[in-house]
Short mmCIF file of C-alpha atoms and ligand atoms in Angstrom, two decimals:
data_model
loop_
_atom_site.label_atom_id
_atom_site.label_comp_id
_atom_site.label_asym_id
_atom_site.label_seq_id
_atom_site.Cartn_x
_atom_site.Cartn_y
_atom_site.Cartn_z
CA UNK A 116 -0.07 0.00 0.02
CA UNK A 117 1.50 3.39 -0.89
CA UNK A 118 1.46 6.23 1.58
CA UNK A 119 -0.97 9.11 0.89
CA UNK A 120 1.20 11.64 -0.93
CA UNK A 121 -0.69 14.53 0.85
CA UNK A 122 0.77 13.33 4.13
CA UNK A 123 4.38 13.70 3.05
CA UNK A 124 4.82 17.36 4.02
CA UNK A 125 3.14 16.46 7.36
CA UNK A 126 5.62 13.64 7.92
CA UNK A 127 8.47 16.09 7.30
CA UNK A 128 7.11 18.55 9.82
CA UNK A 129 6.49 15.80 12.45
CA UNK A 130 9.97 14.37 11.99
CA UNK A 131 11.38 17.88 12.37
CA UNK A 132 9.39 18.51 15.54
CA UNK A 133 7.43 21.34 13.84
CA UNK A 134 3.95 22.41 14.85
CA UNK A 135 1.10 21.40 12.62
CA UNK A 136 -1.27 24.09 11.35
CA UNK A 137 -5.06 24.10 11.08
CA UNK A 138 -4.69 23.25 7.40
CA UNK A 139 -2.44 20.35 8.24
CA UNK A 140 -5.17 19.08 10.63
CA UNK A 141 -7.71 19.29 7.79
CA UNK A 142 -5.35 17.36 5.53
CA UNK A 143 -5.01 14.64 8.15
CA UNK A 144 -8.86 14.55 8.53
CA UNK A 145 -9.31 14.24 4.73
CA UNK A 146 -6.74 11.35 4.37
CA UNK A 147 -7.94 7.77 4.37
CA UNK A 148 -4.41 6.56 5.26
CA UNK A 149 -5.12 5.75 8.90
CA UNK A 150 -1.97 3.65 9.17
CA UNK A 151 0.37 6.47 8.13
CA UNK A 152 -1.49 8.86 10.52
CA UNK A 153 -1.14 6.37 13.26
CA UNK A 154 2.57 5.91 12.54
CA UNK A 155 3.13 9.73 12.76
CA UNK A 156 1.20 9.85 16.03
CA UNK A 157 3.24 6.96 17.37
CA UNK A 158 6.38 8.79 16.56
CA UNK A 159 5.21 11.82 18.64
CA UNK A 160 3.99 9.44 21.37
CA UNK A 161 7.25 7.64 21.67
CA UNK A 162 9.22 10.91 21.58
CA UNK A 163 7.21 12.17 24.50
CA UNK A 164 6.55 9.00 26.51
CA UNK A 165 8.79 6.28 25.28
CA UNK A 166 7.16 2.91 25.46
CA UNK A 167 5.46 3.67 28.80
CA UNK A 168 1.73 3.20 29.11
CA UNK A 169 0.08 4.73 32.18
CA UNK A 170 -2.80 3.57 34.26
CA UNK A 171 -4.21 4.27 37.70
CA UNK A 172 -6.31 2.64 40.35
CA UNK A 173 -9.37 4.78 40.57
CA UNK A 174 -13.11 4.82 41.00
CA UNK A 175 -15.93 7.10 39.88
CA UNK A 176 -18.49 8.79 41.97
CA UNK A 177 -21.46 10.45 40.22
CA UNK A 178 -23.12 12.35 43.15
CA UNK A 179 -26.35 12.92 41.38
CA UNK A 180 -27.91 12.24 37.92
CA UNK A 181 -30.47 15.11 38.33
CA UNK A 182 -29.57 17.79 35.88
CA UNK A 183 -31.17 21.16 34.85
CA UNK A 184 -29.67 20.71 31.42
CA UNK A 185 -30.92 18.47 28.65
CA UNK A 186 -27.93 17.91 26.46
CA UNK A 187 -28.98 15.82 23.46
CA UNK A 188 -26.08 13.26 23.78
CA UNK A 189 -26.55 12.45 27.47
CA UNK A 190 -28.26 9.23 28.57
CA UNK A 191 -27.29 9.69 32.20
CA UNK A 192 -29.23 12.82 33.22
CA UNK A 193 -32.69 12.59 34.94
CA UNK A 194 -35.43 15.15 35.74
CA UNK A 195 -35.94 16.17 39.30
CA UNK A 196 -39.15 14.10 39.63
CA UNK A 197 -37.93 11.07 37.52
CA UNK A 198 -38.10 7.68 39.16
CA UNK A 199 -34.49 7.23 38.08
CA UNK A 200 -33.37 10.41 39.93
CA UNK A 201 -30.92 9.97 42.78
CA UNK A 202 -28.65 12.06 45.13
CA UNK A 203 -25.81 10.42 47.09
CA UNK A 204 -25.44 11.78 50.64
CA UNK A 205 -22.79 11.50 53.31
CA UNK A 206 -23.22 7.74 54.13
CA UNK A 207 -23.23 6.58 50.53
CA UNK A 208 -20.27 8.83 49.49
CA UNK A 209 -18.32 7.73 52.52
CA UNK A 210 -19.13 4.13 51.83
CA UNK A 211 -17.92 4.54 48.21
CA UNK A 212 -14.72 6.18 49.62
CA UNK A 213 -14.17 3.32 52.02
CA UNK A 214 -14.66 0.76 49.27
CA UNK A 215 -12.18 2.64 47.01
CA UNK A 216 -9.65 3.09 49.77
CA UNK A 217 -9.89 -0.59 50.64
CA UNK A 218 -9.13 -1.52 47.10
CA UNK A 219 -6.04 0.69 47.14
CA UNK A 220 -7.49 3.43 44.86
CA UNK A 221 -5.37 6.55 44.59
CA UNK A 222 -7.98 8.67 42.90
CA UNK A 223 -11.71 9.31 43.00
CA UNK A 224 -13.14 10.91 39.81
CA UNK A 225 -16.27 12.93 40.50
CA UNK A 226 -18.68 14.11 37.78
CA UNK A 227 -22.43 14.42 37.88
CA UNK A 228 -25.54 16.38 37.05
CA UNK A 229 -26.37 19.94 37.97
CA UNK A 230 -29.13 19.58 40.39
CA UNK A 231 -31.98 22.13 40.57
CA UNK A 232 -31.77 22.46 44.37
CA UNK A 233 -28.43 21.44 45.70
CA UNK A 234 -26.03 24.28 46.71
CA UNK A 235 -22.24 24.65 46.35
CA UNK A 236 -21.86 23.53 50.00
CA UNK A 237 -23.19 20.09 49.09
CA UNK A 238 -20.62 19.74 46.23
CA UNK A 239 -17.85 20.78 48.66
CA UNK A 240 -19.14 18.33 51.24
CA UNK A 241 -18.96 15.47 48.75
CA UNK A 242 -15.22 16.06 48.57
CA UNK A 243 -14.95 16.38 52.36
CA UNK A 244 -16.90 13.21 53.02
CA UNK A 245 -14.24 11.41 50.82
CA UNK A 246 -11.27 13.10 52.49
CA UNK A 247 -12.61 12.20 55.95
CA UNK A 248 -12.47 8.64 55.04
CA UNK A 249 -9.02 8.73 53.31
CA UNK A 250 -7.09 12.08 53.35
CA UNK A 251 -4.55 10.54 51.05
CA UNK A 252 -6.94 9.84 48.13
CA UNK A 253 -6.73 12.33 45.23
CA UNK A 254 -10.05 13.96 44.37
CA UNK A 255 -10.39 14.89 40.69
CA UNK A 256 -13.64 16.55 40.62
CA UNK A 257 -16.23 18.64 38.74
CA UNK A 258 -16.03 19.60 35.14
CA UNK A 259 -15.77 23.23 34.01
CA UNK A 260 -19.48 23.08 33.21
CA UNK A 261 -20.24 22.16 36.89
CA UNK A 262 -17.99 24.86 38.18
CA UNK A 263 -19.57 27.54 35.92
CA UNK A 264 -23.02 26.38 37.20
CA UNK A 265 -21.89 26.57 40.87
CA UNK A 266 -20.56 30.12 40.23
CA UNK A 267 -23.84 31.20 38.78
CA UNK A 268 -26.09 29.71 41.55
CA UNK A 269 -23.82 31.01 44.28
CA UNK A 270 -23.31 34.38 42.54
CA UNK A 271 -19.52 34.28 43.03
CA UNK A 272 -16.59 34.09 40.57
CA UNK A 273 -15.19 31.00 39.07
CA UNK A 274 -12.10 31.65 41.08
CA UNK A 275 -14.00 31.82 44.32
CA UNK A 276 -15.76 28.45 43.58
CA UNK A 277 -12.48 26.75 42.77
CA UNK A 278 -10.92 28.17 45.92
CA UNK A 279 -13.73 26.80 48.03
CA UNK A 280 -13.41 23.40 46.35
CA UNK A 281 -9.61 23.42 46.89
CA UNK A 282 -10.32 24.27 50.59
CA UNK A 283 -12.59 21.12 50.68
CA UNK A 284 -9.82 18.97 49.23
CA UNK A 285 -10.00 19.22 45.48
CA UNK A 286 -6.76 17.96 43.83
CA UNK A 287 -7.37 18.48 40.15
CA UNK A 288 -10.16 18.82 37.51
CA UNK A 289 -11.37 16.24 34.88
CA UNK A 290 -11.81 17.26 31.36
CA UNK A 291 -15.53 16.71 30.75
CA UNK A 292 -18.11 19.18 29.44
CA UNK A 293 -15.91 20.44 26.53
CA UNK A 294 -18.00 18.53 23.98
CA UNK A 295 -17.40 20.45 20.77
CA UNK A 296 -16.40 24.12 21.13
CA UNK A 297 -17.44 25.37 17.63
CA UNK A 298 -20.72 27.28 18.10
CA UNK A 299 -22.32 25.61 15.09
CA UNK A 300 -22.29 22.32 16.92
CA UNK A 301 -22.32 23.37 20.53
CA UNK A 302 -25.48 25.34 20.24
CA UNK A 303 -27.31 22.32 18.72
CA UNK A 304 -26.15 19.59 21.17
CA UNK A 305 -25.81 21.53 24.42
CA UNK A 306 -26.60 25.13 23.85
CA UNK A 307 -27.88 25.82 27.36
CA UNK A 308 -24.85 24.92 29.32
CA UNK A 309 -21.45 26.66 29.87
CA UNK A 310 -20.26 28.36 26.70
CA UNK A 311 -16.96 27.52 25.06
CA UNK A 312 -15.49 30.76 26.47
CA UNK A 313 -16.68 29.88 30.02
CA UNK A 314 -15.29 26.31 29.78
CA UNK A 315 -11.88 27.68 28.70
CA UNK A 316 -11.98 30.47 31.26
CA UNK A 317 -12.64 27.98 34.17
CA UNK A 318 -9.60 25.92 33.11
CA UNK A 319 -7.55 29.04 32.79
CA UNK A 320 -8.49 30.07 36.34
CA UNK A 321 -7.86 26.59 37.72
CA UNK A 322 -4.38 26.53 36.16
CA UNK A 323 -3.70 29.98 37.59
CA UNK A 324 -4.61 28.69 41.04
CA UNK A 325 -2.08 25.79 40.61
CA UNK A 326 -4.52 23.04 39.70
CA UNK A 327 -3.84 20.68 36.74
CA UNK A 328 -6.78 19.60 34.62
CA UNK A 329 -7.64 17.43 31.60
CA UNK A 330 -9.51 18.16 28.41
CA UNK A 331 -11.90 16.18 26.34
CA UNK A 332 -13.73 16.20 22.97
CA UNK A 333 -17.02 14.40 22.37
CA UNK A 334 -16.84 13.32 18.65
CA UNK A 335 -18.74 11.06 16.25
CA UNK A 336 -22.09 12.75 16.20
CA UNK A 337 -23.16 15.81 14.14
CA UNK A 338 -19.71 17.48 14.09
CA UNK A 339 -17.48 17.59 10.95
CA UNK A 340 -13.66 17.57 10.57
CA UNK A 341 -13.46 21.32 10.77
CA UNK A 342 -15.21 21.36 14.18
CA UNK A 343 -12.82 18.77 15.52
CA UNK A 344 -9.74 20.55 14.38
CA UNK A 345 -11.01 23.88 15.62
CA UNK A 346 -11.60 22.23 19.04
CA UNK A 347 -8.06 20.87 19.19
CA UNK A 348 -6.58 24.31 18.14
CA UNK A 349 -8.55 26.09 20.88
CA UNK A 350 -7.19 23.72 23.51
CA UNK A 351 -3.62 23.98 22.15
CA UNK A 352 -3.86 27.83 22.35
CA UNK A 353 -4.93 27.64 26.03
CA UNK A 354 -2.20 25.10 26.80
CA UNK A 355 0.40 27.52 25.24
CA UNK A 356 -0.78 30.10 27.59
CA UNK A 357 -1.04 28.16 30.94
CA UNK A 358 0.70 24.76 30.55
CA UNK A 359 -1.83 23.36 32.98
CA UNK A 360 -3.45 20.52 30.96
CA UNK A 361 -2.11 17.04 31.64
CA UNK A 362 -4.10 14.72 29.43
CA UNK A 363 -6.47 14.93 26.49
CA UNK A 364 -9.23 12.37 26.16
CA UNK A 365 -11.15 12.01 22.89
CA UNK A 366 -14.61 10.70 23.84
CA UNK A 367 -16.40 8.61 21.25
CA UNK A 368 -20.14 9.25 21.21
CA UNK A 369 -22.39 6.48 22.52
CA UNK A 370 -25.88 6.99 21.04
CA UNK A 371 -28.06 4.55 22.98
CA UNK A 372 -30.80 6.01 25.20
CA UNK A 373 -29.96 9.57 24.17
CA UNK A 374 -31.93 12.19 22.08
CA UNK A 375 -29.40 11.40 19.26
CA UNK A 376 -29.96 7.67 19.38
CA UNK A 377 -30.54 7.60 15.53
CA UNK A 378 -26.86 8.46 14.94
CA UNK A 379 -24.61 5.45 14.65
CA UNK A 380 -21.62 5.19 16.99
CA UNK A 381 -18.32 6.15 15.43
CA UNK A 382 -16.39 3.31 13.73
CA UNK A 383 -13.12 1.69 14.96
CA UNK A 384 -11.30 3.44 12.15
CA UNK A 385 -12.64 6.82 13.19
CA UNK A 386 -11.72 6.11 16.82
CA UNK A 387 -8.12 5.37 15.92
CA UNK A 388 -7.82 8.25 13.50
CA UNK A 389 -9.25 10.75 16.00
CA UNK A 390 -6.85 9.47 18.67
CA UNK A 391 -3.91 9.86 16.31
CA UNK A 392 -4.89 13.28 14.97
CA UNK A 393 -5.32 14.48 18.59
CA UNK A 394 -1.80 13.45 19.45
CA UNK A 395 -0.46 15.16 16.32
CA UNK A 396 -2.30 18.44 16.81
CA UNK A 397 -1.92 18.73 20.60
CA UNK A 398 1.89 18.91 20.52
CA UNK A 399 1.91 20.66 23.92
CA UNK A 400 -0.19 18.09 25.81
CA UNK A 401 2.04 15.59 27.68
CA UNK A 402 -0.48 12.74 27.58
CA UNK A 403 -3.36 11.33 25.40
CA UNK A 404 -5.68 8.93 27.05
CA UNK A 405 -7.57 6.01 25.41
CA UNK A 406 -10.43 5.79 27.93
CA UNK A 407 -11.16 2.04 27.67
CA UNK A 408 -14.69 2.29 29.10
CA UNK A 409 -15.72 4.32 26.06
CA UNK A 410 -13.51 2.71 23.39
CA UNK A 411 -13.69 -0.89 24.42
CA UNK A 412 -10.67 -2.78 25.65
CA UNK A 413 -9.52 -3.95 22.19
CA UNK A 414 -9.47 -0.44 20.59
CA UNK A 415 -7.92 1.04 23.68
CA UNK A 416 -5.11 -1.48 23.35
CA UNK A 417 -4.51 -0.72 19.77
CA UNK A 418 -4.69 3.03 20.57
CA UNK A 419 -1.43 2.57 22.45
CA UNK A 420 0.19 2.45 18.94
CA UNK A 421 -1.93 5.28 17.62
CA UNK A 422 -0.83 8.15 19.88
CA UNK A 423 -2.29 7.22 23.21
CA UNK A 424 0.01 6.65 26.26
CA UNK A 425 -2.66 6.24 28.96
CA UNK A 426 -5.75 4.06 29.43
CA UNK A 427 -7.27 5.50 32.55
CA UNK A 428 -7.84 3.14 35.39
CA UNK A 429 -9.82 0.37 37.15
CA UNK A 430 -12.92 2.82 37.16
CA UNK A 431 -15.49 0.47 38.99
CA UNK A 432 -18.58 2.61 39.16
CA UNK A 433 -19.12 4.22 35.76
CA UNK A 434 -22.59 5.46 34.80
CA UNK A 435 -22.32 8.03 32.01
CA UNK A 436 -21.19 5.64 29.30
CA UNK A 437 -22.93 2.51 30.60
CA UNK A 438 -26.30 4.40 30.63
CA UNK A 439 -25.50 5.33 26.96
CA UNK A 440 -25.05 1.63 26.00
CA UNK A 441 -21.32 1.02 26.58
CA UNK A 442 -20.78 -2.72 26.58
CA UNK A 443 -17.50 -2.65 28.36
CA UNK A 444 -17.31 -4.19 31.86
CA UNK A 445 -17.81 -1.90 34.90
CA UNK A 446 -14.40 -2.65 36.16
CA UNK A 447 -11.14 -4.18 35.14
CA UNK A 448 -8.46 -5.52 37.46
CA UNK A 449 -4.96 -4.16 37.63
CA UNK A 450 -3.73 -7.51 36.27
CA UNK A 451 -6.01 -7.17 33.24
CA UNK A 452 -4.75 -3.56 32.57
CA UNK A 453 -1.20 -4.67 32.85
CA UNK A 454 -1.64 -7.63 30.60
CA UNK A 455 -3.43 -5.44 28.00
CA UNK A 456 -0.65 -2.99 28.02
CA UNK A 457 2.15 -5.66 27.83
CA UNK A 458 0.38 -7.46 24.99
CA UNK A 459 0.45 -4.08 23.15
CA UNK A 460 4.24 -4.09 23.50
CA UNK A 461 4.31 -1.28 26.06
CA UNK A 462 5.59 -1.04 29.63
CA UNK A 463 2.78 -0.58 32.14
CA UNK A 464 3.33 2.02 34.83
CA UNK A 465 1.01 2.80 37.65
CA UNK A 466 0.72 6.60 38.11
CA UNK A 467 -1.17 8.90 40.46
CA UNK A 468 -3.44 11.57 39.11
CA UNK A 469 -0.48 13.96 38.63
CA UNK A 470 1.67 11.37 36.82
CA UNK A 471 3.97 10.43 39.75
CA UNK A 472 4.90 6.78 40.02
CA UNK A 473 2.90 4.75 42.56
CA UNK A 474 4.89 2.16 44.52
CA UNK A 475 3.03 -0.59 46.38
CA UNK A 476 4.39 -2.55 49.37
CA UNK A 477 2.58 -4.69 51.90
CA UNK A 478 -0.82 -3.62 50.68
CA UNK A 479 -0.10 0.11 50.89
CA UNK A 480 0.74 2.64 48.36
CA UNK A 481 3.02 5.70 48.27
CA UNK A 482 3.72 8.31 45.68
CA UNK A 483 7.18 8.22 44.12
CA UNK A 484 8.82 10.85 41.97
CA UNK A 485 7.34 12.44 38.82
CA UNK A 486 7.73 9.76 36.11
CA UNK A 487 10.78 10.41 33.86
CA UNK A 488 9.50 10.21 30.27
CA UNK A 489 11.95 10.94 27.40
CA UNK A 490 10.41 14.38 27.09
CA UNK A 491 10.87 15.10 30.83
CA UNK A 492 14.43 13.72 30.68
CA UNK A 493 15.27 16.29 28.01
CA UNK A 494 13.65 19.10 30.06
CA UNK A 495 15.46 18.08 33.31
CA UNK A 496 18.81 17.39 31.66
O1 LIG B 146 -18.69 15.60 29.55
C1 LIG B 146 -21.81 12.12 28.06
C2 LIG B 146 -19.27 12.67 27.80
C3 LIG B 146 -18.15 13.30 29.66
C4 LIG B 146 -22.04 10.71 26.48
O2 LIG B 146 -10.63 13.87 32.84
C5 LIG B 146 -20.73 11.10 26.51
O3 LIG B 146 -9.71 11.91 33.14
C6 LIG B 146 -20.22 9.68 24.77
O4 LIG B 146 -15.27 13.76 30.84
N1 LIG B 146 -21.51 9.23 24.65
C7 LIG B 146 -17.82 12.88 31.13
N2 LIG B 146 -19.73 10.54 25.68
C8 LIG B 146 -16.67 11.91 31.14
C9 LIG B 146 -15.36 12.58 31.16
C10 LIG B 146 -14.15 11.85 31.43
C11 LIG B 146 -14.07 10.53 31.31
C12 LIG B 146 -12.87 9.84 31.65
C13 LIG B 146 -11.78 10.43 32.12
C14 LIG B 146 -11.85 11.89 32.26
C15 LIG B 146 -10.72 12.64 32.75
C16 LIG B 146 -13.01 12.60 31.85
O5 LIG B 146 -18.75 12.22 29.01
C17 LIG B 146 -19.15 14.37 29.40
C18 LIG B 146 -19.53 14.16 27.90
O6 LIG B 146 -18.55 14.82 27.16
N3 LIG B 146 -20.59 11.95 27.54
N4 LIG B 146 -22.68 11.38 27.42
C19 LIG B 146 -22.33 9.75 25.46
N5 LIG B 146 -23.64 9.33 25.31
#
């Protein structure tokens, strides 16, 4: 098979370590040569992270599924008076934290609905209830959409909300709620919630306050190539300014039980291509995550050669994707994760949320040094 000739100038740029332009992104999107795009992404992946593939031991807590917003893609949300509606209070959250702590989890990932009646104090308390059980566990909580909502209902600034959450024990922010930034799409699929500008501003503020965060892109629905490249360019621009993003996670749309259930889920080829293009365009993001819950274990494994260097963690209690028809298991064991990574020809390495190595001895864990990837080794001499 011959390599797509349109990709030759892009290979030259990638080999020279030059930044790709918006037009280059569109050329990648237009190409059907997924293998060459994957090979280029793999080159960048190995330059940044060698053959390491990161995972963590984590669990998810979704404090409530009640949400004032009605985003078309979401199968998780419920109305206030729905029989499916729930809110987790102190005992349930503490129980989840005890379970996670008992399993040796280093991270709890919190994301949920925007409840009509709960106040910011409740969302702070959720973090406190976890920290009371295990002060060592890292709480990665609340998307920029949630923080923007808390600021509005509390009538304080984003900065004030983030400070109060940090005070409660917040350690970092997940990347959800980004969806697609371009207004042509955002207005159609989730027009009511935080705007693109607000999402970016919340992350800018979090980075200024010393928090790291992640970023996502929900693809494979009504968006086109231009919207995806535009999305990646906006993230790259903010990362140039703050350097606070750690990981980018492309999220493949799961249509079941949503208002967009007539749209087919993106294909395996699209998933691999989007992963690889993300790696190539986001030259200033240290990590790209193949979130196995959403991709499936097999595609997540192959993604480790298409730009991804991280596959998230053990997860355990996931609702957002499973409500939308994900057929992946609720949880995988560390042994499964390590085997999956090793079979992909990579070296598994357990990390904490901030990419420090985790060392385990006698059933306890401790955080080691920041992991030395080839990119870090160059930076640190
Ligand atoms: O913001 C919701 C997406 C996100 C569907 O930061 C859907 O480490 C596909 O952001 N089909 C929440 N996607 C999950 C998220 C995340 C996941 C894993 C790791 C991290 C991280 C962040 O899930 C939402 C939305 O973009 N989503 N419904 C659906 N039907």
